Every structure is written in structure tokens, then in C-alpha cells.
Coordinates of N, CA and C in Angstrom, one line a residue:
V1236 N -5.3 -41.0 -9.2 CA -5.2 -42.5 -9.2 C -3.7 -42.9 -9.7
G1237 N -3.1 -43.7 -8.9 CA -1.6 -44.1 -9.3 C -0.6 -43.0 -9.2
P1238 N 0.6 -43.3 -9.5 CA 1.7 -42.3 -9.3 C 1.5 -41.1 -10.0
I1239 N 2.2 -40.0 -9.6 CA 2.2 -38.7 -10.1 C 3.2 -38.6 -11.3
C1240 N 2.8 -38.2 -12.5 CA 3.8 -38.1 -13.5 C 4.4 -36.7 -13.4
V1241 N 5.6 -36.5 -13.5 CA 6.4 -35.3 -13.3 C 7.0 -34.8 -14.7
N1242 N 6.4 -35.4 -15.8 CA 7.1 -35.1 -17.1 C 6.2 -34.0 -17.9
G1243 N 5.4 -33.3 -17.2 CA 4.6 -32.2 -17.9 C 3.7 -32.7 -18.9
L1244 N 3.7 -32.1 -20.1 CA 2.8 -32.4 -21.2 C 3.1 -33.8 -21.6
L1245 N 4.4 -34.4 -21.5 CA 4.7 -35.6 -22.0 C 3.9 -36.7 -21.4
C1246 N 3.4 -36.5 -20.1 CA 2.5 -37.3 -19.4 C 1.2 -37.8 -20.1
L1247 N 0.9 -36.9 -21.1 CA -0.3 -37.3 -21.9 C 0.0 -38.6 -22.8
L1248 N 1.2 -38.8 -23.1 CA 1.6 -39.9 -23.9 C 1.5 -41.3 -23.2
G1249 N 1.2 -41.3 -22.0 CA 1.1 -42.5 -21.2 C 1.1 -42.5 -19.6
G1250 N 1.3 -41.3 -19.1 CA 1.4 -41.1 -17.6 C -0.1 -41.2 -17.1
D1251 N -0.2 -41.5 -16.0 CA -1.4 -41.5 -15.1 C -2.0 -40.1 -14.9
R1252 N -1.1 -39.1 -14.5 CA -1.6 -37.7 -14.3 C -0.7 -36.8 -14.9
S1253 N -1.2 -35.7 -15.4 CA -0.2 -34.7 -16.0 C 0.6 -34.0 -15.1
L1254 N -0.2 -33.6 -14.0 CA 0.4 -32.6 -13.0 C -0.2 -32.9 -11.6
L1255 N 0.4 -32.6 -10.5 CA -0.2 -32.5 -9.2 C 0.0 -30.9 -8.9
D1256 N -1.0 -30.1 -9.1 CA -0.8 -28.6 -9.1 C -1.8 -27.8 -8.3
F1257 N -1.6 -26.8 -7.9 CA -2.6 -25.8 -7.4 C -2.4 -24.4 -8.0
F1258 N -3.6 -23.8 -8.1 CA -3.5 -22.5 -8.8 C -4.6 -21.6 -8.2
T1259 N -4.3 -20.5 -7.6 CA -5.2 -19.6 -6.9 C -4.9 -18.2 -7.3
T1260 N -6.0 -17.4 -7.4 CA -5.8 -16.0 -7.7 C -6.7 -15.2 -6.7
S1261 N -5.9 -14.1 -6.1 CA -6.5 -13.2 -5.1 C -6.6 -11.9 -5.7
I1262 N -7.7 -11.0 -5.7 CA -7.8 -9.8 -6.2 C -7.7 -8.9 -5.2
G1263 N -6.6 -7.9 -5.2 CA -6.4 -7.0 -4.1 C -7.2 -5.8 -4.4
P1264 N -7.4 -5.0 -3.2 CA -8.2 -3.7 -3.2 C -7.9 -2.7 -4.3
D1265 N -6.7 -2.9 -4.9 CA -6.2 -2.1 -6.0 C -6.8 -2.7 -7.4
G1266 N -7.6 -3.9 -7.4 CA -8.1 -4.4 -8.5 C -7.1 -5.2 -9.4
L1267 N -5.8 -5.4 -8.9 CA -4.9 -6.2 -9.5 C -4.9 -7.7 -9.1
A1268 N -4.6 -8.6 -9.9 CA -4.6 -10.0 -9.7 C -3.3 -10.4 -8.9
N1269 N -3.4 -11.3 -7.8 CA -2.2 -11.9 -7.2 C -2.3 -13.4 -7.5
I1270 N -1.3 -13.9 -8.1 CA -1.5 -15.2 -8.6 C -0.5 -16.2 -8.0
F1271 N -1.0 -17.3 -7.3 CA -0.1 -18.3 -6.7 C -0.3 -19.6 -7.5
S1272 N 0.9 -20.3 -7.6 CA 0.8 -21.7 -8.1 C 2.0 -22.4 -7.7
A1273 N 1.9 -23.7 -8.0 CA 3.1 -24.7 -7.6 C 4.2 -24.5 -8.5
D1274 N 5.4 -24.7 -8.2 CA 6.5 -24.8 -9.0 C 6.5 -26.2 -9.8
N1275 N 6.5 -26.1 -11.1 CA 6.4 -27.3 -12.0 C 7.8 -27.9 -12.3
G1276 N 8.8 -27.2 -11.8 CA 10.2 -27.6 -12.3 C 10.6 -28.8 -11.5
T1277 N 11.8 -29.2 -11.8 CA 12.3 -30.4 -11.1 C 13.2 -30.0 -9.9
T1278 N 13.4 -28.6 -9.6 CA 14.2 -28.3 -8.6 C 13.3 -28.3 -7.2
T1279 N 13.9 -27.9 -6.1 CA 13.2 -27.9 -4.9 C 11.8 -27.3 -4.9
T1280 N 10.8 -27.9 -4.5 CA 9.4 -27.4 -4.6 C 9.3 -26.0 -3.9
H1281 N 8.7 -25.1 -4.4 CA 8.3 -23.8 -3.8 C 7.0 -23.3 -4.6
V1282 N 6.6 -22.2 -3.9 CA 5.4 -21.6 -4.5 C 5.7 -20.4 -5.4
N1283 N 5.2 -20.3 -6.7 CA 5.4 -19.2 -7.5 C 4.3 -18.0 -7.1
Y1284 N 4.8 -16.9 -7.2 CA 3.8 -15.7 -7.0 C 4.1 -14.8 -8.1
M1285 N 3.0 -14.4 -8.7 CA 3.0 -13.4 -9.9 C 2.0 -12.4 -9.5
R1286 N 2.3 -11.1 -9.8 CA 1.3 -10.0 -9.6 C 1.1 -9.3 -10.9
Q1287 N -0.1 -9.1 -11.2 CA -0.5 -8.3 -12.3 C 0.1 -6.9 -12.3
N1288 N 0.7 -6.5 -13.4 CA 1.2 -5.1 -13.5 C 0.6 -4.2 -14.5
G1289 N -0.4 -4.6 -15.0 CA -1.2 -3.8 -15.9 C -2.3 -4.4 -16.5
G1290 N -3.1 -3.7 -17.3 CA -4.4 -4.3 -17.9 C -5.6 -3.9 -17.2
P1291 N -6.7 -4.5 -17.6 CA -7.9 -4.2 -16.8 C -7.8 -4.5 -15.5
L1292 N -8.7 -3.7 -14.6 CA -8.7 -4.0 -13.2 C -10.1 -4.7 -12.9
A1293 N -10.0 -5.4 -11.8 CA -11.2 -6.3 -11.3 C -12.1 -5.5 -10.5
V1294 N -11.9 -4.3 -10.1 CA -12.9 -3.5 -9.3 C -13.1 -2.3 -9.8
T1295 N -14.2 -1.6 -9.6 CA -14.6 -0.3 -10.3 C -14.0 0.8 -9.6
S1296 N -13.8 0.7 -8.2 CA -13.2 1.8 -7.5 C -12.1 1.2 -6.7
P1297 N -10.9 1.2 -7.4 CA -9.6 0.7 -6.7 C -9.0 1.7 -5.6
S1298 N -8.5 1.0 -4.7 CA -7.8 1.9 -3.7 C -6.3 1.6 -3.7
A1299 N -5.5 2.5 -3.2 CA -4.0 2.1 -3.3 C -3.7 1.2 -2.0
V1300 N -2.9 0.2 -2.2 CA -2.5 -0.6 -1.2 C -0.9 -0.7 -1.2
L1301 N -0.4 -1.1 0.0 CA 1.0 -1.3 0.2 C 1.3 -2.7 0.4
C1302 N 2.0 -3.2 -0.6 CA 2.2 -4.7 -0.5 C 3.2 -5.1 0.5
V1303 N 4.3 -4.3 0.7 CA 5.3 -4.6 1.7 C 4.9 -3.6 2.8
Q1304 N 4.7 -4.2 4.1 CA 4.4 -3.4 5.3 C 5.6 -2.7 5.8
P1305 N 5.4 -1.5 6.4 CA 6.5 -0.8 7.0 C 7.0 -1.5 8.2
P1306 N 8.2 -1.3 8.6 CA 8.8 -1.9 10.0 C 7.8 -1.3 11.1
I1307 N 7.4 -2.1 12.0 CA 6.6 -1.7 13.1 C 7.3 -1.4 14.4
P1308 N 7.3 -0.3 15.0 CA 8.0 0.1 16.2 C 7.0 0.0 17.5
T1309 N 7.6 0.1 18.6 CA 6.9 0.6 19.8 C 7.1 2.0 20.0
V1310 N 6.3 2.9 20.4 CA 6.6 4.2 20.4 C 6.0 4.7 21.9
V1311 N 6.8 5.8 22.3 CA 6.4 6.4 23.7 C 6.7 8.0 23.4
S1312 N 5.9 8.6 24.3 CA 6.2 10.1 24.5 C 7.0 10.3 25.7
R1313 N 8.2 10.8 25.6 CA 9.1 10.8 26.7 C 9.5 12.1 27.3
K1314 N 9.4 12.3 28.6 CA 9.8 13.5 29.2 C 10.6 13.3 30.4
T1315 N 11.5 14.2 30.7 CA 12.3 14.2 32.1 C 11.6 15.1 33.0
H1316 N 11.2 14.6 34.2 CA 10.7 15.3 35.2 C 11.9 15.8 36.1
S1317 N 12.1 17.2 36.2 CA 13.2 17.6 37.0 C 12.8 18.4 38.1
P1318 N 13.6 18.6 39.2 CA 15.0 18.2 39.1 C 15.2 16.8 39.7
G1319 N 15.7 15.9 39.0 CA 16.1 14.6 39.4 C 15.0 13.6 39.7
A1320 N 13.9 13.9 39.2 CA 12.7 12.8 39.4 C 12.8 11.7 38.5
G1321 N 13.3 11.9 37.4 CA 13.5 10.8 36.4 C 12.9 11.0 35.1
T1322 N 13.1 10.1 34.1 CA 12.4 10.2 32.8 C 11.4 9.1 32.7
F1323 N 10.2 9.5 32.3 CA 9.1 8.6 32.3 C 8.4 8.8 30.8
D1324 N 7.9 7.6 30.4 CA 7.2 7.4 29.1 C 5.9 7.1 29.2
V1325 N 5.1 7.8 28.3 CA 3.7 7.5 27.9 C 3.5 6.5 26.7
P1326 N 3.1 5.5 26.8 CA 3.0 4.7 25.7 C 2.0 5.3 24.6
L1327 N 2.4 5.0 23.2 CA 1.6 5.4 22.2 C 1.4 4.3 21.4
P1328 N 0.4 3.5 21.5 CA 0.2 2.3 20.7 C -0.2 2.7 19.4
L1329 N 0.0 1.8 18.3 CA -0.3 2.0 17.0 C -1.6 1.5 16.8
P1330 N -2.4 1.8 15.8 CA -3.7 1.3 15.5 C -3.6 -0.1 15.2
P1331 N -4.6 -1.0 15.5 CA -5.8 -0.6 15.9 C -6.2 -0.3 17.4
S1332 N -5.2 -0.3 18.2 CA -5.3 0.0 19.6 C -5.7 1.5 19.8
S1333 N -6.2 1.7 21.1 CA -6.7 3.0 21.3 C -5.6 4.0 21.4
I1334 N -5.8 5.3 21.1 CA -4.8 6.3 21.1 C -4.1 6.6 22.4
G1335 N -2.8 6.7 22.4 CA -2.2 7.2 23.7 C -2.3 8.6 23.8
I1336 N -2.4 9.1 25.1 CA -2.6 10.4 25.4 C -1.5 11.0 26.3
E1337 N -0.8 12.1 25.8 CA 0.2 12.8 26.5 C -0.5 14.0 27.3
C1338 N -0.5 13.7 28.7 CA -1.2 14.8 29.5 C -0.2 15.7 30.2
R1339 N 1.1 15.7 29.8 CA 2.1 16.6 30.5 C 2.4 17.9 29.6
T1340 N 2.7 18.8 30.3 CA 3.0 20.1 29.5 C 4.1 19.9 28.6
G1341 N 3.9 20.7 27.4 CA 5.0 20.8 26.5 C 5.6 22.2 26.5
G1342 N 5.3 23.0 27.6 CA 5.8 24.3 27.7 C 5.2 25.2 26.9
A1343 N 5.8 26.5 27.0 CA 5.2 27.6 26.2 C 5.5 27.4 24.6
S1344 N 6.3 26.5 24.3 CA 6.6 26.3 22.9 C 5.9 24.9 22.3
G1345 N 5.3 24.2 23.3 CA 4.6 22.9 22.8 C 5.6 22.0 22.4
N1346 N 6.7 21.7 23.2 CA 7.7 20.7 22.8 C 7.3 19.4 23.4
H1347 N 7.5 18.3 22.6 CA 7.3 16.9 22.9 C 8.4 16.1 22.3
T1348 N 8.6 15.0 22.8 CA 9.6 14.1 22.3 C 9.1 12.6 22.2
L1349 N 9.0 12.0 20.8 CA 8.6 10.7 20.6 C 9.9 9.9 20.4
V1350 N 9.8 8.6 21.0 CA 10.9 7.6 20.7 C 10.4 6.4 20.3
L1351 N 10.8 6.0 19.1 CA 10.3 4.9 18.2 C 11.4 3.8 18.5
T1352 N 11.0 2.6 18.9 CA 12.1 1.5 18.9 C 11.7 0.4 18.1
F1353 N 12.5 0.0 17.2 CA 12.4 -1.0 16.3 C 13.0 -2.3 16.5
P1354 N 12.5 -3.4 15.9 CA 13.3 -4.7 16.2 C 14.6 -4.7 15.5
L1355 N 14.8 -3.9 14.4 CA 16.0 -3.9 13.6 C 16.4 -2.5 13.3
P1356 N 17.7 -2.1 13.0 CA 18.0 -0.9 12.6 C 17.2 -0.4 11.5
V1357 N 16.9 0.8 11.5 CA 16.0 1.4 10.4 C 16.5 2.8 9.9
T1358 N 16.4 2.9 8.6 CA 16.6 4.3 7.9 C 15.4 5.0 7.5
F1359 N 15.3 6.2 7.5 CA 14.2 7.0 6.9 C 14.6 8.3 6.2
T1360 N 13.8 8.8 5.4 CA 14.2 10.0 4.7 C 13.8 11.3 5.5
T1361 N 12.5 11.4 5.9 CA 12.2 12.7 6.7 C 11.1 12.1 7.9
A1362 N 10.9 12.9 8.8 CA 9.9 12.9 9.8 C 9.0 14.2 9.6
T1363 N 7.7 14.0 9.7 CA 6.9 15.2 9.6 C 5.7 14.9 10.5
V1364 N 5.0 16.1 10.8 CA 3.7 16.1 11.3 C 2.7 16.1 10.2
C1365 N 2.1 14.9 9.9 CA 1.4 14.7 8.7 C -0.2 15.0 8.9
S1366 N -0.6 15.3 10.1 CA -1.8 15.9 10.5 C -1.9 16.3 11.8
G1367 N -2.5 17.5 12.0 CA -2.6 18.2 13.3 C -1.6 19.4 13.3
T1368 N -1.7 20.0 14.4 CA -0.8 21.3 14.5 C 0.5 21.0 15.3
G1369 N 1.5 21.4 14.6 CA 2.9 21.2 15.2 C 3.9 21.0 14.0
S1370 N 5.2 20.8 14.4 CA 6.1 20.4 13.4 C 7.3 19.6 14.1
V1371 N 8.1 19.0 13.3 CA 9.3 18.4 13.7 C 10.4 19.4 13.8
S1372 N 11.1 19.5 15.0 CA 12.1 20.4 15.0 C 13.5 19.7 14.9
S1373 N 13.6 18.3 15.1 CA 14.8 17.6 14.9 C 14.5 16.1 15.1
T1374 N 15.4 15.4 14.5 CA 15.5 13.8 14.6 C 16.7 13.4 15.0
S1375 N 16.9 12.2 15.5 CA 18.1 11.5 15.7 C 17.9 10.0 15.6
G1376 N 19.0 9.2 15.3 CA 19.0 7.8 15.5 C 18.7 7.2 14.2
N1377 N 18.8 8.0 13.0 CA 18.8 7.3 11.7 C 19.7 6.3 11.5
T1378 N 19.4 5.0 10.9 CA 20.2 3.8 10.8 C 20.4 3.1 12.1
T1379 N 19.7 3.4 13.2 CA 19.7 2.6 14.4 C 18.3 2.1 14.8
N1380 N 18.2 1.3 15.9 CA 17.1 0.7 16.3 C 16.0 1.6 17.0
T1381 N 16.7 2.8 17.5 CA 16.0 3.8 18.3 C 15.9 5.2 17.5
I1382 N 14.7 5.5 17.3 CA 14.8 6.9 16.5 C 14.0 7.9 17.3
T1383 N 14.5 9.1 17.6 CA 13.9 10.2 18.4 C 13.4 11.2 17.5
V1384 N 12.2 11.6 17.7 CA 11.5 12.6 16.9 C 11.0 13.8 18.0
N1385 N 11.6 15.0 17.8 CA 11.3 16.1 18.6 C 10.4 17.0 18.0
L1386 N 9.3 17.3 18.6 CA 8.2 18.1 18.0 C 8.2 19.5 18.8
T1387 N 7.7 20.5 18.0 CA 7.5 21.8 18.7 C 6.3 22.4 18.1
G1388 N 5.8 23.4 18.8 CA 4.5 24.1 18.3 C 3.3 23.2 18.4
V1389 N 3.3 22.2 19.3 CA 2.1 21.2 19.4 C 1.1 21.9 20.3
T1390 N 0.0 22.1 19.8 CA -1.2 22.8 20.5 C -1.9 21.8 21.4
N1391 N -2.6 22.2 22.3 CA -3.4 21.2 23.2 C -4.6 20.8 22.7
A1392 N -5.2 19.8 23.2 CA -6.4 19.2 22.9 C -6.7 18.8 21.5
Q1393 N -5.7 18.0 21.0 CA -5.7 17.7 19.5 C -5.2 16.3 19.3
R1394 N -5.7 15.7 18.2 CA -5.3 14.4 17.8 C -4.2 14.8 16.6
L1395 N -3.0 14.3 16.6 CA -2.2 14.5 15.4 C -1.4 13.3 15.0
N1396 N -1.0 13.2 13.9 CA -0.1 12.0 13.4 C 1.2 12.5 13.0
V1397 N 2.3 11.7 13.4 CA 3.7 11.9 13.1 C 3.9 10.8 12.2
C1398 N 4.5 11.3 11.0 CA 4.9 10.3 10.0 C 6.5 10.1 9.8
L1399 N 6.9 8.9 9.9 CA 8.3 8.6 9.6 C 8.3 8.1 8.1
N1400 N 8.7 8.9 7.2 CA 8.6 8.6 5.7 C 9.7 7.7 5.2
N1401 N 9.3 6.8 4.3 CA 10.4 5.9 3.6 C 11.1 5.1 4.6
A1402 N 10.5 4.7 5.8 CA 11.2 4.0 6.8 C 11.5 2.6 6.1
T1403 N 12.7 2.0 6.3 CA 13.1 0.7 5.9 C 14.0 -0.1 6.8
D1404 N 13.8 -1.3 7.0 CA 14.7 -2.1 7.8 C 15.4 -3.0 7.0
G1405 N 15.4 -2.8 5.7 CA 16.1 -3.7 4.7 C 15.2 -4.6 3.9
T1406 N 14.2 -4.9 4.6 CA 13.2 -6.0 4.1 C 11.9 -5.2 3.8
N1407 N 11.4 -4.6 4.9 CA 10.1 -3.8 4.8 C 10.3 -2.4 4.7
T1408 N 9.4 -1.8 3.8 CA 9.6 -0.3 3.6 C 8.2 0.3 3.5
G1409 N 8.1 1.6 4.1 CA 6.8 2.2 4.1 C 6.9 3.4 4.9
T1410 N 5.8 4.1 5.2 CA 5.5 5.2 6.0 C 5.0 4.7 7.4
V1411 N 5.7 4.9 8.4 CA 5.2 4.7 9.9 C 4.5 5.9 10.4
T1412 N 3.1 5.7 10.7 CA 2.3 6.7 11.1 C 2.0 6.5 12.6
V1413 N 2.4 7.5 13.5 CA 2.1 7.4 15.0 C 1.0 8.4 15.2
P1414 N -0.1 7.8 15.8 CA -1.1 8.9 16.2 C -0.8 9.2 17.7
V1415 N -1.1 10.4 18.0 CA -0.7 11.0 19.3 C -1.9 11.8 19.8
G1416 N -2.4 11.7 21.0 CA -3.3 12.4 21.7 C -2.7 13.6 22.5
V1417 N -3.0 14.8 22.5 CA -2.3 15.7 23.3 C -3.4 16.4 24.2
L1418 N -3.5 16.2 25.5 CA -4.5 16.8 26.2 C -3.9 17.0 27.6
L1419 N -3.6 18.2 27.9 CA -3.0 18.5 29.1 C -4.0 18.4 30.3
G1420 N -3.6 17.7 31.4 CA -4.3 17.4 32.5 C -5.1 16.2 32.5
D1421 N -5.2 15.4 31.5 CA -6.0 14.2 31.3 C -5.2 13.1 31.8
T1422 N -5.0 13.1 33.2 CA -4.2 12.3 33.9 C -4.7 10.8 33.8
N1423 N -6.0 10.7 33.7 CA -6.5 9.1 33.6 C -6.7 8.7 32.3
A1424 N -6.2 9.6 31.2 CA -6.3 9.2 29.9 C -7.6 8.7 29.3
D1425 N -8.7 9.4 29.7 CA -10.0 9.0 29.2 C -10.5 10.1 28.1
A1426 N -9.5 10.8 27.7 CA -9.9 11.8 26.7 C -10.6 13.1 27.0
S1427 N -10.7 13.2 28.3 CA -11.4 14.6 28.8 C -10.7 14.9 30.1
V1428 N -10.9 16.2 30.4 CA -10.3 16.7 31.7 C -11.5 17.1 32.5
N1429 N -11.7 16.4 33.7 CA -12.7 16.8 34.6 C -12.5 16.5 36.1
S1430 N -13.4 16.4 36.9 CA -13.2 16.3 38.3 C -12.4 14.9 38.6
S1431 N -12.6 13.9 37.9 CA -11.8 12.7 38.0 C -10.2 12.9 37.9
D1432 N -9.9 13.7 37.0 CA -8.4 14.1 36.9 C -7.9 14.9 38.0
I1433 N -8.8 15.9 38.4 CA -8.5 16.8 39.6 C -8.3 15.9 40.9
G1434 N -9.3 15.1 41.1 CA -9.2 14.2 42.2 C -8.0 13.3 42.3
Q1435 N -7.7 12.8 41.0 CA -6.6 11.9 41.0 C -5.3 12.6 41.2
T1436 N -5.2 13.8 40.9 CA -4.0 14.6 41.0 C -3.8 14.9 42.5
K1437 N -5.0 15.2 43.1 CA -5.0 15.7 44.5 C -4.6 14.5 45.3
S1438 N -4.9 13.3 45.0 CA -4.7 12.1 45.8 C -3.2 11.8 45.7
Q1439 N -2.5 12.4 44.8 CA -1.0 12.1 44.8 C -0.1 13.3 45.3
S1440 N -0.9 14.3 45.8 CA -0.1 15.5 46.3 C 1.0 15.1 47.3
F1441 N 2.2 15.7 47.2 CA 3.3 15.5 48.1 C 3.8 14.1 48.0
H1442 N 3.4 13.1 47.1 CA 4.1 11.9 46.8 C 5.1 12.0 46.0
T1443 N 6.3 11.2 46.1 CA 7.2 11.1 45.3 C 6.8 10.8 43.9
V1444 N 7.4 11.5 42.8 CA 7.1 11.0 41.5 C 7.7 9.8 41.1
V1445 N 6.9 8.9 40.8 CA 7.5 7.4 40.3 C 6.8 7.1 39.2
Q1446 N 7.0 5.8 38.7 CA 6.3 5.2 37.6 C 4.8 5.1 37.7
G1447 N 4.3 5.0 38.9 CA 2.9 4.8 39.1 C 2.1 6.0 39.1
N1448 N 2.7 7.2 39.2 CA 2.0 8.4 39.4 C 2.5 9.6 38.6
F1449 N 3.6 9.4 37.6 CA 4.1 10.5 37.1 C 3.2 11.2 36.2
R1450 N 2.1 10.8 35.7 CA 1.1 11.4 35.0 C 0.5 12.7 35.8
E1451 N 0.5 12.5 37.0 CA 0.0 13.6 37.9 C 1.0 14.8 38.0
D1452 N 2.1 14.5 37.7 CA 3.1 15.7 37.6 C 3.1 16.4 36.3
V1453 N 1.9 17.0 36.1 CA 1.6 17.5 34.7 C 2.6 18.7 34.3
N1454 N 3.2 19.3 35.3 CA 4.1 20.4 34.9 C 5.5 19.9 35.0
I1455 N 5.7 18.7 35.0 CA 7.1 17.9 35.0 C 8.2 18.7 35.8
D1456 N 7.7 19.2 37.0 CA 8.7 19.8 37.8 C 9.3 18.9 38.9
G1457 N 9.0 17.7 38.8 CA 9.5 16.7 39.8 C 8.8 16.5 41.2
S1458 N 7.6 17.3 41.2 CA 6.9 17.1 42.5 C 5.4 17.2 42.1
I1459 N 4.5 16.7 42.9 CA 3.1 16.7 42.7 C 2.6 17.6 43.7
N1460 N 2.0 18.7 43.6 CA 1.5 19.7 44.5 C 0.5 20.6 44.0
S1461 N 0.2 21.8 44.6 CA -0.9 22.6 44.3 C -0.7 23.3 42.9
S1462 N 0.5 23.3 42.4 CA 0.7 23.7 41.0 C 0.1 22.9 40.0
D1463 N 0.3 21.5 40.2 CA -0.3 20.5 39.3 C -1.8 20.5 39.4
I1464 N -2.3 20.5 40.6 CA -3.8 20.6 40.7 C -4.4 21.8 40.1
G1465 N -3.7 22.9 40.2 CA -4.3 24.2 39.6 C -4.3 24.1 38.1
L1466 N -3.2 23.5 37.6 CA -3.1 23.3 36.1 C -4.1 22.4 35.6
V1467 N -4.3 21.4 36.2 CA -5.4 20.4 35.8 C -6.8 21.2 35.9
K1468 N -7.1 21.7 37.0 CA -8.2 22.5 37.1 C -8.5 23.5 36.0
S1469 N -7.4 24.2 35.6 CA -7.5 25.1 34.5 C -7.9 24.6 33.2
K1470 N -7.7 23.3 33.0 CA -8.1 22.7 31.8 C -9.4 21.8 31.7
S1471 N -10.1 22.1 33.0 CA -11.3 21.4 33.1 C -12.3 21.6 31.9
F1472 N -13.0 20.5 31.4 CA -13.8 20.7 30.3 C -13.3 20.7 28.9
T1473 N -11.9 20.5 28.9 CA -11.2 20.3 27.7 C -11.4 18.8 27.4
A1474 N -11.2 18.5 26.0 CA -11.3 17.2 25.5 C -10.7 17.0 24.2
L1475 N -10.2 15.7 23.9 CA -9.8 15.4 22.6 C -11.1 15.5 21.6
P1476 N -10.9 15.9 20.4 CA -11.9 15.9 19.3 C -12.1 14.5 19.1
P1477 N -13.4 14.1 18.6 CA -13.7 12.9 18.1 C -12.8 12.2 17.1

């Protein structure tokens, strides 16, 4: 009721209200308090934020949390279909979206290339295969918007995670984790190789390799023919693990 007094405790000597304030506390999954309140000073109004850095926890089984989220990229698995057919990308969406599936061959050495594109230039310390079979052979693009991660020794029919460690865009910092499904011959990306994939590859036989059918060129030789059909057939009944 009445005007708001801005003189703090001095308002008790005759003001109508001591403060117009708000105060709220949120408990994180780590059991620590996150406290928000109004700024009571005479400068431009803003919200104060305080975070508990010690003392008793508010939960019995705390879990680690990342307060600052890592930079978020768009990610693709990129291969060049030669001779001269072009370069084509399989999208690799990040969680909570469904996993992207690379259905094309990695050759005898299991080589694949991931390209991560960020809204801002990003630096990172290392890139690793943090789960699954394979390793990082090289990277490029540190301090730029586009980072390339080359993989080798990647085996078929697996889910793996590739981690870009200590990635930062100057504001956000964290580990960027990219899930990848690798299933040779899974041209329709349903996580299994069966008659549907064989039929789909047959339907594109002798067609020019373009954006709409590059997945059927599973051996990435720049043409869709009996070699691709045979390769898909040879992987029948393989599937990604749950």
C-alpha cells in the first residue's frame, strides 16, 4: 500500500514498505542451492545470482551437472563419391533426436569423416572416440566455425560417441558429444539391413548418384550397380545394437 520506500532498513522509521523484493532458491541435481534475488541498490535494476559453493547438500544422491552448456554444432558424416560424383553428407543429429546412421563403407581401415559446424569459432583441446570401437586419426579447424574429425578403425554395426573435449566459443564451455550409428548397407536408416535396403538399392541401379540417392552408393565409387546390391546383400540381418 502506498509508495515503495527505497531506503532499506531506514524505511522502518516511517516508510510505507521496507522493500519491493523477490527471492527464490532452486536446488540443482548436484544438491547445491542456486539463489536469485532483486538488486536492492540504487543502480540500474538487475537480478542477483548466487550459487552455493560448499556446505551441506540438499539431496542424498547428487549427480554432476554442467552449469555452462557446451557450444552446439550441426554434425554430418561426409564422404566423397568418386570419380567425380560429388561429396555427400549424412546428418548426425544430437540428442534427443534419433541417431544418424552412416551406411556407406569406411574401406578396409574403417575410415570416416565427421564435420562439425558451429555458430561461432570454437577451440578445443582433444577429440576422442569416447565410446565404441575406433580412434581419431586427425583433426582440423581448431579456432574456426568448422571442425573436421577424421576417424579410423571404426568397425561395422555399432553405436559410438565422438567427443570434442573442452570445446569453447568464448562464452560456453564443455564436452561436445556426437553419437554415430555405423551400419553398412542400411540405406533406409532404420537400424537394420534387410530386403527393404536391397530393394531400395536395386531401384536406384544405373541412376546418377545425386543428393536423393547417394545412400545407395554404399561403396562410394560414384555409381549404383550390382556391386552396391551385392554389398548390401552381404550385410543382410545385421543391425545396430539397442
